[in-house]
XYZ file of C-alpha atoms in Angstrom:
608
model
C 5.491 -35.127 -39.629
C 6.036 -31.986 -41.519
C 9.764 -30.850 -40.659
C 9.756 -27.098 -42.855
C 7.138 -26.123 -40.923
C 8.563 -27.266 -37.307
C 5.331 -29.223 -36.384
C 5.724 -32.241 -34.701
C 2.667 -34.478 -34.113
C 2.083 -37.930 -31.972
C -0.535 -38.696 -30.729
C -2.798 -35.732 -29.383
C -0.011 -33.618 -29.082
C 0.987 -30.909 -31.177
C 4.205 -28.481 -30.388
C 5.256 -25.563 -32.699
C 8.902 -24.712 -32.118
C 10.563 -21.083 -32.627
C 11.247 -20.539 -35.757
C 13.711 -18.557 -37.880
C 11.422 -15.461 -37.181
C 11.298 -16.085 -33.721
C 8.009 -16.892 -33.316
C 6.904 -18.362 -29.724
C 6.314 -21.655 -29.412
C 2.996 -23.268 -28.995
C 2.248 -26.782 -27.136
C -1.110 -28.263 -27.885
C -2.667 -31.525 -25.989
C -5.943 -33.129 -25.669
C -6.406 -33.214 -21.506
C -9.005 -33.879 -19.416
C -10.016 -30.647 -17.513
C -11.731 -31.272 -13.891
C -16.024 -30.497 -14.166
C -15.650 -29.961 -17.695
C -14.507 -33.120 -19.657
C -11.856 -33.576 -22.514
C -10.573 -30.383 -23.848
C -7.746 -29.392 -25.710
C -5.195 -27.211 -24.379
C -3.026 -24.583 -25.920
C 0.140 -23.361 -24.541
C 0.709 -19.553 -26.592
C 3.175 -16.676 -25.872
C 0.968 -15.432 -23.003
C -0.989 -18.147 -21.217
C -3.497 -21.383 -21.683
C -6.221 -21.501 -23.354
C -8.360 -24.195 -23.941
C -11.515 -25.332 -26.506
C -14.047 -28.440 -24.994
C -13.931 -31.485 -27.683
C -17.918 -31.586 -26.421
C -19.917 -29.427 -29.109
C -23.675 -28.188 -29.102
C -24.599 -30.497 -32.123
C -22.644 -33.717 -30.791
C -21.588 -34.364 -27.248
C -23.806 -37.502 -26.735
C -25.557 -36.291 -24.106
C -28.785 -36.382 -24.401
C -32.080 -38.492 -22.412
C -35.647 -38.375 -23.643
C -34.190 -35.940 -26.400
C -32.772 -33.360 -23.938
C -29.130 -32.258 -24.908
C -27.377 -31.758 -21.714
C -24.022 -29.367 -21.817
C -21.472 -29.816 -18.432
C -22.680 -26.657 -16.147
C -19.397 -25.686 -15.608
C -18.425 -25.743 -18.953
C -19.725 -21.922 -19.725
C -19.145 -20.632 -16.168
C -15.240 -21.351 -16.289
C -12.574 -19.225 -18.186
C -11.168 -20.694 -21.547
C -7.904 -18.541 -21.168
C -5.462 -17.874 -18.453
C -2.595 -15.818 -18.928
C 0.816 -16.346 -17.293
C 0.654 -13.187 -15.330
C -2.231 -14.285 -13.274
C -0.989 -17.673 -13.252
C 1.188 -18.092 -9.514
C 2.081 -21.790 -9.748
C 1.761 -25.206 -11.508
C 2.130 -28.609 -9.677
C 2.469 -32.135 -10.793
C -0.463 -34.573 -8.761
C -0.396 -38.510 -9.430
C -2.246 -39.739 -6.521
C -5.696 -37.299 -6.647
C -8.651 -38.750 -9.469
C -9.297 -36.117 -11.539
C -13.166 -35.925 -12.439
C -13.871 -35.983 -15.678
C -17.336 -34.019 -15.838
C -21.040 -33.209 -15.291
C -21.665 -34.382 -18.417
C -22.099 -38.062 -17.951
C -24.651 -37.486 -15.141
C -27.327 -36.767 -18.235
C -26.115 -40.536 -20.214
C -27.038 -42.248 -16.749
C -30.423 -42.303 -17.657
C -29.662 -45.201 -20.063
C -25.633 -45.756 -20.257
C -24.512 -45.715 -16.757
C -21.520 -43.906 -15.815
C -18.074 -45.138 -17.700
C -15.288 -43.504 -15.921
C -12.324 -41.997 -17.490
C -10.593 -42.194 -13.922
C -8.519 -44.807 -13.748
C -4.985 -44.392 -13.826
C -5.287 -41.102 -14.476
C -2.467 -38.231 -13.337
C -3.004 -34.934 -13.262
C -1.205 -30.870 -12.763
C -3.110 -28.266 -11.004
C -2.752 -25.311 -12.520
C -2.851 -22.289 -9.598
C -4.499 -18.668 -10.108
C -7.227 -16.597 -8.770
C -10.867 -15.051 -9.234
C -12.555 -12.021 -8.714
C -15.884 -11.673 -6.747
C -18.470 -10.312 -9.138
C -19.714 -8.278 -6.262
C -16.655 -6.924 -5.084
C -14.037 -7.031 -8.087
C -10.972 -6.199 -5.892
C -11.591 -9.380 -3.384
C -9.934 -11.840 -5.096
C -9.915 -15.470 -4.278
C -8.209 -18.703 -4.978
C -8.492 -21.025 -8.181
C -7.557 -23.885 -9.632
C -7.681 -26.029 -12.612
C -7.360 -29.616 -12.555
C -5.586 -31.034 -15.800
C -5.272 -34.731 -16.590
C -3.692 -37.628 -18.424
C -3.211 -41.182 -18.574
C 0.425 -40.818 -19.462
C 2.796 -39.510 -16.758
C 5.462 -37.298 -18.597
C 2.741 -35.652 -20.657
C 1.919 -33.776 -17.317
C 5.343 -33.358 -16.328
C 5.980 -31.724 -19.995
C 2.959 -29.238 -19.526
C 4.426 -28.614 -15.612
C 7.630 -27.886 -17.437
C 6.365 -25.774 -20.081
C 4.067 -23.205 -17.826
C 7.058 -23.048 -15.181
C 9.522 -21.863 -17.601
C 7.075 -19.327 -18.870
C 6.457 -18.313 -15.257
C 9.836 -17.972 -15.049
C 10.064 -15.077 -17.660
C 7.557 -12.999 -15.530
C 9.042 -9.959 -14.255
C 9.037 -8.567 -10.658
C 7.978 -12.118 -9.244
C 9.614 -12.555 -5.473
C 11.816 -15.589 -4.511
C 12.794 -14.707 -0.928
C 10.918 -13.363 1.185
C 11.796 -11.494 4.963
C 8.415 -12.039 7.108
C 7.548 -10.328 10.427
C 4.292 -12.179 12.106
C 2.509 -9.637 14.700
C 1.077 -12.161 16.731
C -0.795 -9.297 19.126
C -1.950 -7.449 16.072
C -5.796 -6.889 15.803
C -7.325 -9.377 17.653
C -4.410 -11.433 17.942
C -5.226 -13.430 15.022
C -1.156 -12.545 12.983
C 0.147 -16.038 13.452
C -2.992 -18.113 12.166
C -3.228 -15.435 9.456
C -0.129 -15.910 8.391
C -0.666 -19.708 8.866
C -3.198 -19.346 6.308
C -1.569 -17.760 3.534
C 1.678 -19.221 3.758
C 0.781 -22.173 1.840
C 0.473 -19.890 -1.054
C 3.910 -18.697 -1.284
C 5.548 -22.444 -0.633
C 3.356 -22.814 -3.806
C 4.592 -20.219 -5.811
C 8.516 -21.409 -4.782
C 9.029 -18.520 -2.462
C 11.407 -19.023 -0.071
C 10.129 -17.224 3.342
C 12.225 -16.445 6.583
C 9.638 -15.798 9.336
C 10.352 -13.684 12.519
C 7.493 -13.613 14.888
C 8.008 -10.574 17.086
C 8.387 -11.185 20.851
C 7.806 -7.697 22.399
C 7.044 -3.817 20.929
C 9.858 -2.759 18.757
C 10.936 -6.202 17.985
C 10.911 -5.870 14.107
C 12.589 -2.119 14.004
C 15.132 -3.190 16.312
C 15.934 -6.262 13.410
C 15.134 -3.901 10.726
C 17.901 -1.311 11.603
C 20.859 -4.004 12.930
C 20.211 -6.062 9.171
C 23.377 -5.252 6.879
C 22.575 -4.287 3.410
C 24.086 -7.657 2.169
C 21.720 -9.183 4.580
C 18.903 -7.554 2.882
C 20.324 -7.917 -0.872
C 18.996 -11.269 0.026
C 15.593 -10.804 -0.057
C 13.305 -9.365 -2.938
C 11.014 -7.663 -0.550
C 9.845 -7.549 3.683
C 6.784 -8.312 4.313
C 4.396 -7.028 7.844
C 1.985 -9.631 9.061
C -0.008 -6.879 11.052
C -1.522 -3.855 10.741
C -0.670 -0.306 9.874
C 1.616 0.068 13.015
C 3.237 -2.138 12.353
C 4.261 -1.983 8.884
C 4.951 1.633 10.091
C 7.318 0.088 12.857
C 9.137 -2.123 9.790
C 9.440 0.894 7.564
C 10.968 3.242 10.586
C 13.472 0.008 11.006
C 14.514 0.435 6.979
C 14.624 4.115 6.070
C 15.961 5.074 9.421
C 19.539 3.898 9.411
C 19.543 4.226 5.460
C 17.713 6.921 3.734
C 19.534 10.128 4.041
C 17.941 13.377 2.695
C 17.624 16.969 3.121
C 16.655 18.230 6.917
C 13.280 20.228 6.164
C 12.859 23.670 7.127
C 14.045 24.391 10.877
C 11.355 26.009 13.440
C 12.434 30.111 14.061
C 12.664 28.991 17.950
C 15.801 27.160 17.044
C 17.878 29.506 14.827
C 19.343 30.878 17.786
C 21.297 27.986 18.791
C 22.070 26.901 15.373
C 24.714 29.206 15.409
C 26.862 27.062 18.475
C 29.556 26.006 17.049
C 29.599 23.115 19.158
C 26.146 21.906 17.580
C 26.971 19.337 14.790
C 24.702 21.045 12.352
C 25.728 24.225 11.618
C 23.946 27.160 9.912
C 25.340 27.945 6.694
C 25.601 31.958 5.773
C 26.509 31.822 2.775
C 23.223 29.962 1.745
C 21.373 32.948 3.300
C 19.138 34.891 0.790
C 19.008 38.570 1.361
C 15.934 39.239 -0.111
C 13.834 36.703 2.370
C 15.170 39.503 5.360
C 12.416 41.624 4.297
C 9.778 38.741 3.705
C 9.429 37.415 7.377
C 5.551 37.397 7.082
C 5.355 34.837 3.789
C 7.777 32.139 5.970
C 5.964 32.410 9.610
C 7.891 29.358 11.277
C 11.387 29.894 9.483
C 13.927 32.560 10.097
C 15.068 34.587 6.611
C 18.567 33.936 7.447
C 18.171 30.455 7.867
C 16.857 29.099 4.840
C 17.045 29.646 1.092
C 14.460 30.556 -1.538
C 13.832 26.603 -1.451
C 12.513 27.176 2.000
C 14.894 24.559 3.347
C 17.954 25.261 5.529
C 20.950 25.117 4.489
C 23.092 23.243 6.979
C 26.868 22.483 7.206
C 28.598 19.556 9.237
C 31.601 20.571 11.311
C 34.149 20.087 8.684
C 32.486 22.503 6.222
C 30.944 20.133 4.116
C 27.538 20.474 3.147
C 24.647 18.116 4.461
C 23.678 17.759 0.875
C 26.732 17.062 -0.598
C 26.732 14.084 1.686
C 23.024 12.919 0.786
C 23.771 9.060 -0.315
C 21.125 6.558 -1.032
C 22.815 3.136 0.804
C 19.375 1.428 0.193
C 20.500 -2.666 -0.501
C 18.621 -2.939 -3.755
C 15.750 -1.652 -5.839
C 14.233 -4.104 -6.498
C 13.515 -4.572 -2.467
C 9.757 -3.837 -1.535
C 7.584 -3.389 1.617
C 4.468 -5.683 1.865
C 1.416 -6.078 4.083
C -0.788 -8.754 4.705
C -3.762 -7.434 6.484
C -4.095 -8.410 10.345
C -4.580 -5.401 12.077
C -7.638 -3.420 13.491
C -8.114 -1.391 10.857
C -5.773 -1.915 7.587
C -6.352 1.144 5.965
C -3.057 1.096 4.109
C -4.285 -2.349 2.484
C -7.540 -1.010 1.446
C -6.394 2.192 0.247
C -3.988 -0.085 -2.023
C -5.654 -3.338 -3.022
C -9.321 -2.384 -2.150
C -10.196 -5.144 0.364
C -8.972 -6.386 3.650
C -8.433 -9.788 2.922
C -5.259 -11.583 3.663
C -5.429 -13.973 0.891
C -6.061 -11.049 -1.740
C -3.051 -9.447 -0.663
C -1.119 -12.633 -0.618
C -2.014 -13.485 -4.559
C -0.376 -9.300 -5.281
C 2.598 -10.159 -3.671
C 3.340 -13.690 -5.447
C 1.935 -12.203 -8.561
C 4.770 -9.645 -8.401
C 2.307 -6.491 -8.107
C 3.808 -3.345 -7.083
C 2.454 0.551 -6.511
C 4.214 3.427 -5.574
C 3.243 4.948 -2.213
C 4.287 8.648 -1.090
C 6.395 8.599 2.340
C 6.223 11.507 4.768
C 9.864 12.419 6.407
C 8.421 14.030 9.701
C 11.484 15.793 12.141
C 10.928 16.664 15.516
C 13.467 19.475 16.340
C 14.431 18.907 19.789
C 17.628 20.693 22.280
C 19.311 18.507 24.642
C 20.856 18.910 28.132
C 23.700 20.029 26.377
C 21.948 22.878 24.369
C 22.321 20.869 20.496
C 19.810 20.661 18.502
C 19.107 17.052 17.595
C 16.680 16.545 14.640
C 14.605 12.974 15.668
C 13.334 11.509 11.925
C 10.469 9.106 11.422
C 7.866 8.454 8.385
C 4.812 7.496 7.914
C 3.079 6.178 5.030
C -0.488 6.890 5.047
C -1.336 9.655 8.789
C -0.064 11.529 10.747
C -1.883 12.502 13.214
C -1.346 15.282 16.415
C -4.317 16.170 19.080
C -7.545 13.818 18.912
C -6.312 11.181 16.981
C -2.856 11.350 19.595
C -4.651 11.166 22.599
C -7.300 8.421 20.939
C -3.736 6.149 20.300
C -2.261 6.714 23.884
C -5.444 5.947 25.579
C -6.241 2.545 23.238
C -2.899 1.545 24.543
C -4.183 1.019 28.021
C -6.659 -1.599 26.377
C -5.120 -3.281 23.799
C -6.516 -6.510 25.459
C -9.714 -4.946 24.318
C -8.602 -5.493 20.551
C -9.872 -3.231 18.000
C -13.071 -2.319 19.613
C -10.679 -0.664 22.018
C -10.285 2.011 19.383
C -14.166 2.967 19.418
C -13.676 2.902 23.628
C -10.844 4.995 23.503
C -11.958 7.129 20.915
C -15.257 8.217 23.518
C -13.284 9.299 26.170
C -10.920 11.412 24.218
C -14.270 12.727 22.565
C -16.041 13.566 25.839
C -12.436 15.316 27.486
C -12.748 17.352 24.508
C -9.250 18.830 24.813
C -7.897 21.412 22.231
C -4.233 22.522 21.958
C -2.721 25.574 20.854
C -0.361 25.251 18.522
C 1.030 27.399 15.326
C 1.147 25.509 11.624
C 3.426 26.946 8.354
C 2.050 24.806 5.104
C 3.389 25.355 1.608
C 1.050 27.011 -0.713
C 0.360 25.115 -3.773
C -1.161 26.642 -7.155
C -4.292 24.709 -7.170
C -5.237 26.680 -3.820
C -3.867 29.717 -5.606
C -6.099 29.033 -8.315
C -8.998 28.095 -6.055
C -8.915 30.852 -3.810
C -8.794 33.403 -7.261
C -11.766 31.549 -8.200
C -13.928 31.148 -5.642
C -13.560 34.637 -3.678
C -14.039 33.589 -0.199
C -13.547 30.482 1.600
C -17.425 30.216 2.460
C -18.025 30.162 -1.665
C -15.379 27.152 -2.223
C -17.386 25.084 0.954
C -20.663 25.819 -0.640
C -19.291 24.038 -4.184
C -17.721 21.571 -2.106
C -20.739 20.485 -0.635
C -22.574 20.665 -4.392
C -20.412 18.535 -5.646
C -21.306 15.208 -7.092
C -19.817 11.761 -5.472
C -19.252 10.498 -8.861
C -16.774 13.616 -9.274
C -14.394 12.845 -6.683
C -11.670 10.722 -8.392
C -9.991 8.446 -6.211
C -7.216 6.517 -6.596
C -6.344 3.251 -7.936
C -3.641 1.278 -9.445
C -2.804 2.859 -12.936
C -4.207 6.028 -11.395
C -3.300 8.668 -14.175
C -2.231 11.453 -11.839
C 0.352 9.120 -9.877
C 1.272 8.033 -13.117
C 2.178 11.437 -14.990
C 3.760 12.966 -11.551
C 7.509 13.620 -12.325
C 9.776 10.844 -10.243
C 12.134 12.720 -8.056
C 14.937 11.975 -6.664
C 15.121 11.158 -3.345
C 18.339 13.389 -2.609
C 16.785 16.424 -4.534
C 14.417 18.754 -3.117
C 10.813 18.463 -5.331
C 9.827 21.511 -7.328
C 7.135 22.583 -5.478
C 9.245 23.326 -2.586
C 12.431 24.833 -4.339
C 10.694 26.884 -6.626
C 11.426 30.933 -6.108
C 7.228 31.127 -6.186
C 7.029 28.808 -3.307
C 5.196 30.726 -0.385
C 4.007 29.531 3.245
C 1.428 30.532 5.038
C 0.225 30.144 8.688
C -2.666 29.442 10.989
C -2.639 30.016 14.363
C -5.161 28.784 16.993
C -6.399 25.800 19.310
C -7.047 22.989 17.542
C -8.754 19.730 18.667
C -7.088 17.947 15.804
C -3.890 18.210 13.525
C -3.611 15.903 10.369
C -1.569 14.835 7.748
C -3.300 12.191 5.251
C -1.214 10.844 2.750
C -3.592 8.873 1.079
C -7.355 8.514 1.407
C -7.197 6.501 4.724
C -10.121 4.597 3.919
C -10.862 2.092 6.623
C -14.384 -0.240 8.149
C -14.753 2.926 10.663
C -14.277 5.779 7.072
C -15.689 4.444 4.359
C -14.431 7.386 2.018
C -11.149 7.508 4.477
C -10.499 11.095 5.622
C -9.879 13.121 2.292
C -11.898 10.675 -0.183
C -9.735 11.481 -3.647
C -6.215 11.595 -1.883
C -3.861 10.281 -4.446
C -1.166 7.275 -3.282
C 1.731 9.077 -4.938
C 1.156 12.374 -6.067
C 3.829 14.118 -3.591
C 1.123 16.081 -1.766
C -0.305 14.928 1.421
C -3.272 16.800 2.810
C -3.226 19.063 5.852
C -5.875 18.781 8.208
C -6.743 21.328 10.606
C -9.249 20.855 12.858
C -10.081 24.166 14.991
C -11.696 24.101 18.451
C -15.685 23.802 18.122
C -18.555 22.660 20.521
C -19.287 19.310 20.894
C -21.809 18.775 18.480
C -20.284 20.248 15.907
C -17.267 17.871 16.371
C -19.763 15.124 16.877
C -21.709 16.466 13.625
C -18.037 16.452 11.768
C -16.534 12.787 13.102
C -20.328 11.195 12.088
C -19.754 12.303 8.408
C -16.368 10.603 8.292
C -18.271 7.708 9.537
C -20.592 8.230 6.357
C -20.717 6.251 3.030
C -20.644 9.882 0.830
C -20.126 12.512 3.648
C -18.254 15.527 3.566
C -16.199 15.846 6.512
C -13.972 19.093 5.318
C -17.198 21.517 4.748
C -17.786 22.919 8.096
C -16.473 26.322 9.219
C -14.027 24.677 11.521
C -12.028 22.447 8.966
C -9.429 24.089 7.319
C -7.589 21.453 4.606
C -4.667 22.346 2.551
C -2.943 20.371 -0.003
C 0.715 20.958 0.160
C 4.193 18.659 0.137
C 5.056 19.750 3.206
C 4.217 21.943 7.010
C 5.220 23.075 10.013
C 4.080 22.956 13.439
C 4.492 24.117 16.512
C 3.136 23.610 19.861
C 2.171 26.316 22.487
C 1.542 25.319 26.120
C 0.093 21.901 26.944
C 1.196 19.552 24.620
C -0.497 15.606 22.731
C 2.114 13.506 21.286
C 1.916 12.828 16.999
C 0.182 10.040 15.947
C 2.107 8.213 12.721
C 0.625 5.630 10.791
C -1.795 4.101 13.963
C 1.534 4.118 15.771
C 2.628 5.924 18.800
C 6.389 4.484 19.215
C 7.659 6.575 16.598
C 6.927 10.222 17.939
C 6.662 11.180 21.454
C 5.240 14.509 22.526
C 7.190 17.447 20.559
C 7.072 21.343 20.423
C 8.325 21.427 17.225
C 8.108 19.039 14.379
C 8.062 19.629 10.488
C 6.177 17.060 8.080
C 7.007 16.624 4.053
């Protein structure tokens, strides 16, 4: 025993205390470690690690002078840290084997068993597929002793460093889609939910009874109800985490009205309409710029390009911009059950419930950018009543409108209803006329400097290299340096006194907002392939009427590993934080997220 030095010894244990420095402690035993043998393990500041007691010049293994080593002794880690580590439990009734290695003594030993009596603590993580890095799947390691409490000491030990981990979840508010997909949501979720009752994680489960089930419990929840969760979590696919999110933001998140459709300005001036122009906000100078704002009246907006709007009392929509949200440390989460899941592979990479699962416990987190789309609408009574939704990865107005309404009629179909659907629309080929305001952004500036012509910039699109498209990860460095805004403050981009909007006019099979990539089993590179998860743009997709083979021609390269979709005459896409449309004539209905509850047919709607 050596007391200056805080190292107590007995047995084969070993534990280094904190000392007057405030150095971490370190716990160090000699365990048996399932399919490896006897090693000694090492708790440090940041995880386990472990050294085998067998060595290449003595292990005693060895028949007609072959040395034999345990196989899995090279092929398994010798060092997990804490942050990949989910959960540690305590196991006396399992035998724990003790290793390949006495297979190669049989030849002239037999097989002596270090088995009996033994107890043992799993220790609970995960692995990555060498072939696919971002599938990950379960692990576990299999630590034993004779003596009872020395396992309970090293369950002890790990759980209060797990403890320390930041972000980790403890309750949990689950909605199970049980239709989603191919009405697999309820044995999906039966699946993974073992993983979280490992990890401690207390989980309230809903499973929704009919459409709108989970929006109708999102929006009636108090905010002291939902203080007492750490995060929500969607059992389905992009719907309906799109349905969850609706229920959230809806009744909660309050911010600035985009800009208002020229139609409109007219009646914004009733004073019996609850929003109210304001003239004073008016800037004189946009009376003789009517041309840069096509979709917005000079007098009704500012050089921000946003309206500014007044309540009845006088008081300023802006100055009453609160943020009720319950907490921020609440987050949305999805585990993948859907027909397509594009959200979950734009985020994690695969579409695999259980990989998703092991984020969530593990406390992982990303930023996403969240579209605010309005449809202006007028009443019976003449008011203008702005109808909000978001969406977090499309939106979606012509083809991809009509593909959602007519997959609804065959849901019993499941997702090969999509691919159904999606023929019919095709072969109606039905364009719409419509008129769409985006914000122009300096990169197209830049581009459109550069370039010359919009032929020149297709003809360097199509030259490009794959390996020069950057696309988005976790960590990404452009999400990562992108200023954080405030959710009550209009961005930059759209405030600034440069800020200019331009127009396109026309029929259009297709109209399209992708937030991120959109990468799915049907797009391999999604529909823009280096969309960015939150970089505040989303990308505008325009897609004008065409023949049918050229549509064909353009929908078969989304369908391609390494296509390019956007270089044909046809495709106009802008990158901007925000547009305008408006319908002419014969209207679709807006597609959000894979989800048509949200936004019915509208003549005028406005997406940042």
């Amino acid at each position: 025993m050596e007391i200056n030095g805080s190292v107590y010894n007995s047995g084969n244990i070993s534990q280094r205390n904190v000392d007057a420095e405030g150095q971490t402690s370190v716990l160090s035993s000699n365990l048996f470690l399932d399919h490896v043998g006897e090693v000694t393990l090492t708790l440090n500041s940041d995880g386990l690690s472990w050294k085998s007691l067998y060595s290449l010049d003595n292990d005693g293994s060895t028949c007609l002078g072959i040395k034999f080593l345990p196989r899995m002794a090279t092929k398994m880690a010798t060092k997990l840290k804490f942050s990949d580590i989910y959960a540690v439990e305590i196991i006396d009734s399992d035998v724990i084997q003790e290793s390949d290695l006495p297979l190669a003594a049989e030849c002239f030993m037999g097989n002596e068993s270090h088995d009996s009596g033994m107890n043992h603590f799993m220790v609970h993580t995960f692995q990555k597929s060498k072939s696919q890095p971002c599938l990950w799947s379960l692990a576990v390691y299999k630590f034993g002793n004779k003596d009872l409490q020395t396992c309970q000491m090293w369950v002890n030990k790990i759980n209060d460093s797990l403890s320390k981990e930041v972000g980790r979840p403890k309750n949990l508010l689950v909605f199970v889609h049980p239709m989603s997909g191919k009405g697999n949501g309820r044995r999906i979720w039966e699946t993974v939910a073992p993983i979280f009752s490992r990890a401690k994680i207390n989980t309230k489960v809903i499973v929704t009874q009919r459409a709108g089930h989970a929006f109708d419990v999102m929006t009636s929840a108090t905010n002291e109800e939902l203080n007492s969760y750490d995060g929500v979590l969607a059992v389905g696919g992009d719907g309906f985490f799109n349905e969850i999110l609706n229920g959230f933001l809806s009744s909660r998140h309050k911010a600035p009205f985009p800009p208002i459709p020229s139609d409109f300005l007219d009646a914004l001036g009733n004073n019996s309409n609850p929003l109210v122009n304001d003239p004073n906000g008016a800037d004189s100078e946009s009376h003789n710029n009517i041309e840069s704002d096509p979709l917005l009246s000079s007098s009704a907006h500012n050089e921000s390009g946003f309206s500014h709007l007044r309540t009845n009392d006088g008081s300023h929509i802006e100055d009453q911009i609160e943020n009720p949200l319950p907490n921020q440390r609440l987050r949305l989460g999805i585990i993948p059950a859907g027909s397509t899941d594009a959200i979950v592979i734009c985020t994690t990479g695969a579409r695999d419930p259980i990989t998703s699962a092991l984020h969530i416990v593990l406390g992982k987190k990303l930023c996403l950018d969240v579209a605010q789309v309005v449809k202006w609408k007028t009443t019976s009574t003449s008011k203008i009543e702005p109808r909000v939704r978001y969406a977090a990865s499309f939106a979606g107005y012509g083809f991809y409108g009509d593909v959602i309404t007519e997959s609804e009629k065959y849901r019993w179909m499941g997702p090969k209803r999509y691919d159904y659907a999606g023929t019919k629309v095709f072969l109606k080929h039905r364009s719409y006329e419509a008129e769409v305001g985006y914000l122009e952004v300096e990169s197209e500036k830049d581009s459109s400097i550069l370039d010359g012509s919009r032929m020149f910039s297709r003809v360097r699109s199509l030259k490009r290299k794959k390996s020069e498209r950057i696309i988005c990860r976790a960590n990404c460095d452009v999400c990562n340096t992108k200023p954080v805004y405030s959710s009550t403050r209009i961005p930059p981009a759209i405030s600034s006194p440069e800020a200019r909007w331009l127009k396109s006019k026309g029929r259009f099979l297709s109209v399209g907002a992708a937030i991120m990539s959109n990468r799915n089993e049907r797009a391999p590179d999604g529909l823009v392939a280096d969309a960015h998860l939150s970089d505040g743009f989303l990308h505008l997709l325009l897609i004008k009427d065409c023949p049918h083979a050229l549509y064909l021609w353009h929908l078969t390269q989304l369908a391609r590993k390494g296509g390019n979709p956007l270089n044909f005459d046809f495709v106009e896409h802008h990158k901007t934080p925000a547009f305008t449309f408006t319908s002419i004539g014969k209207e679709s209905i807006w597609n959000l997220d894979g989800y048509n509850g949200n936004m019915l047919s509208s003549k005028h709607a406005v997406v940042e």
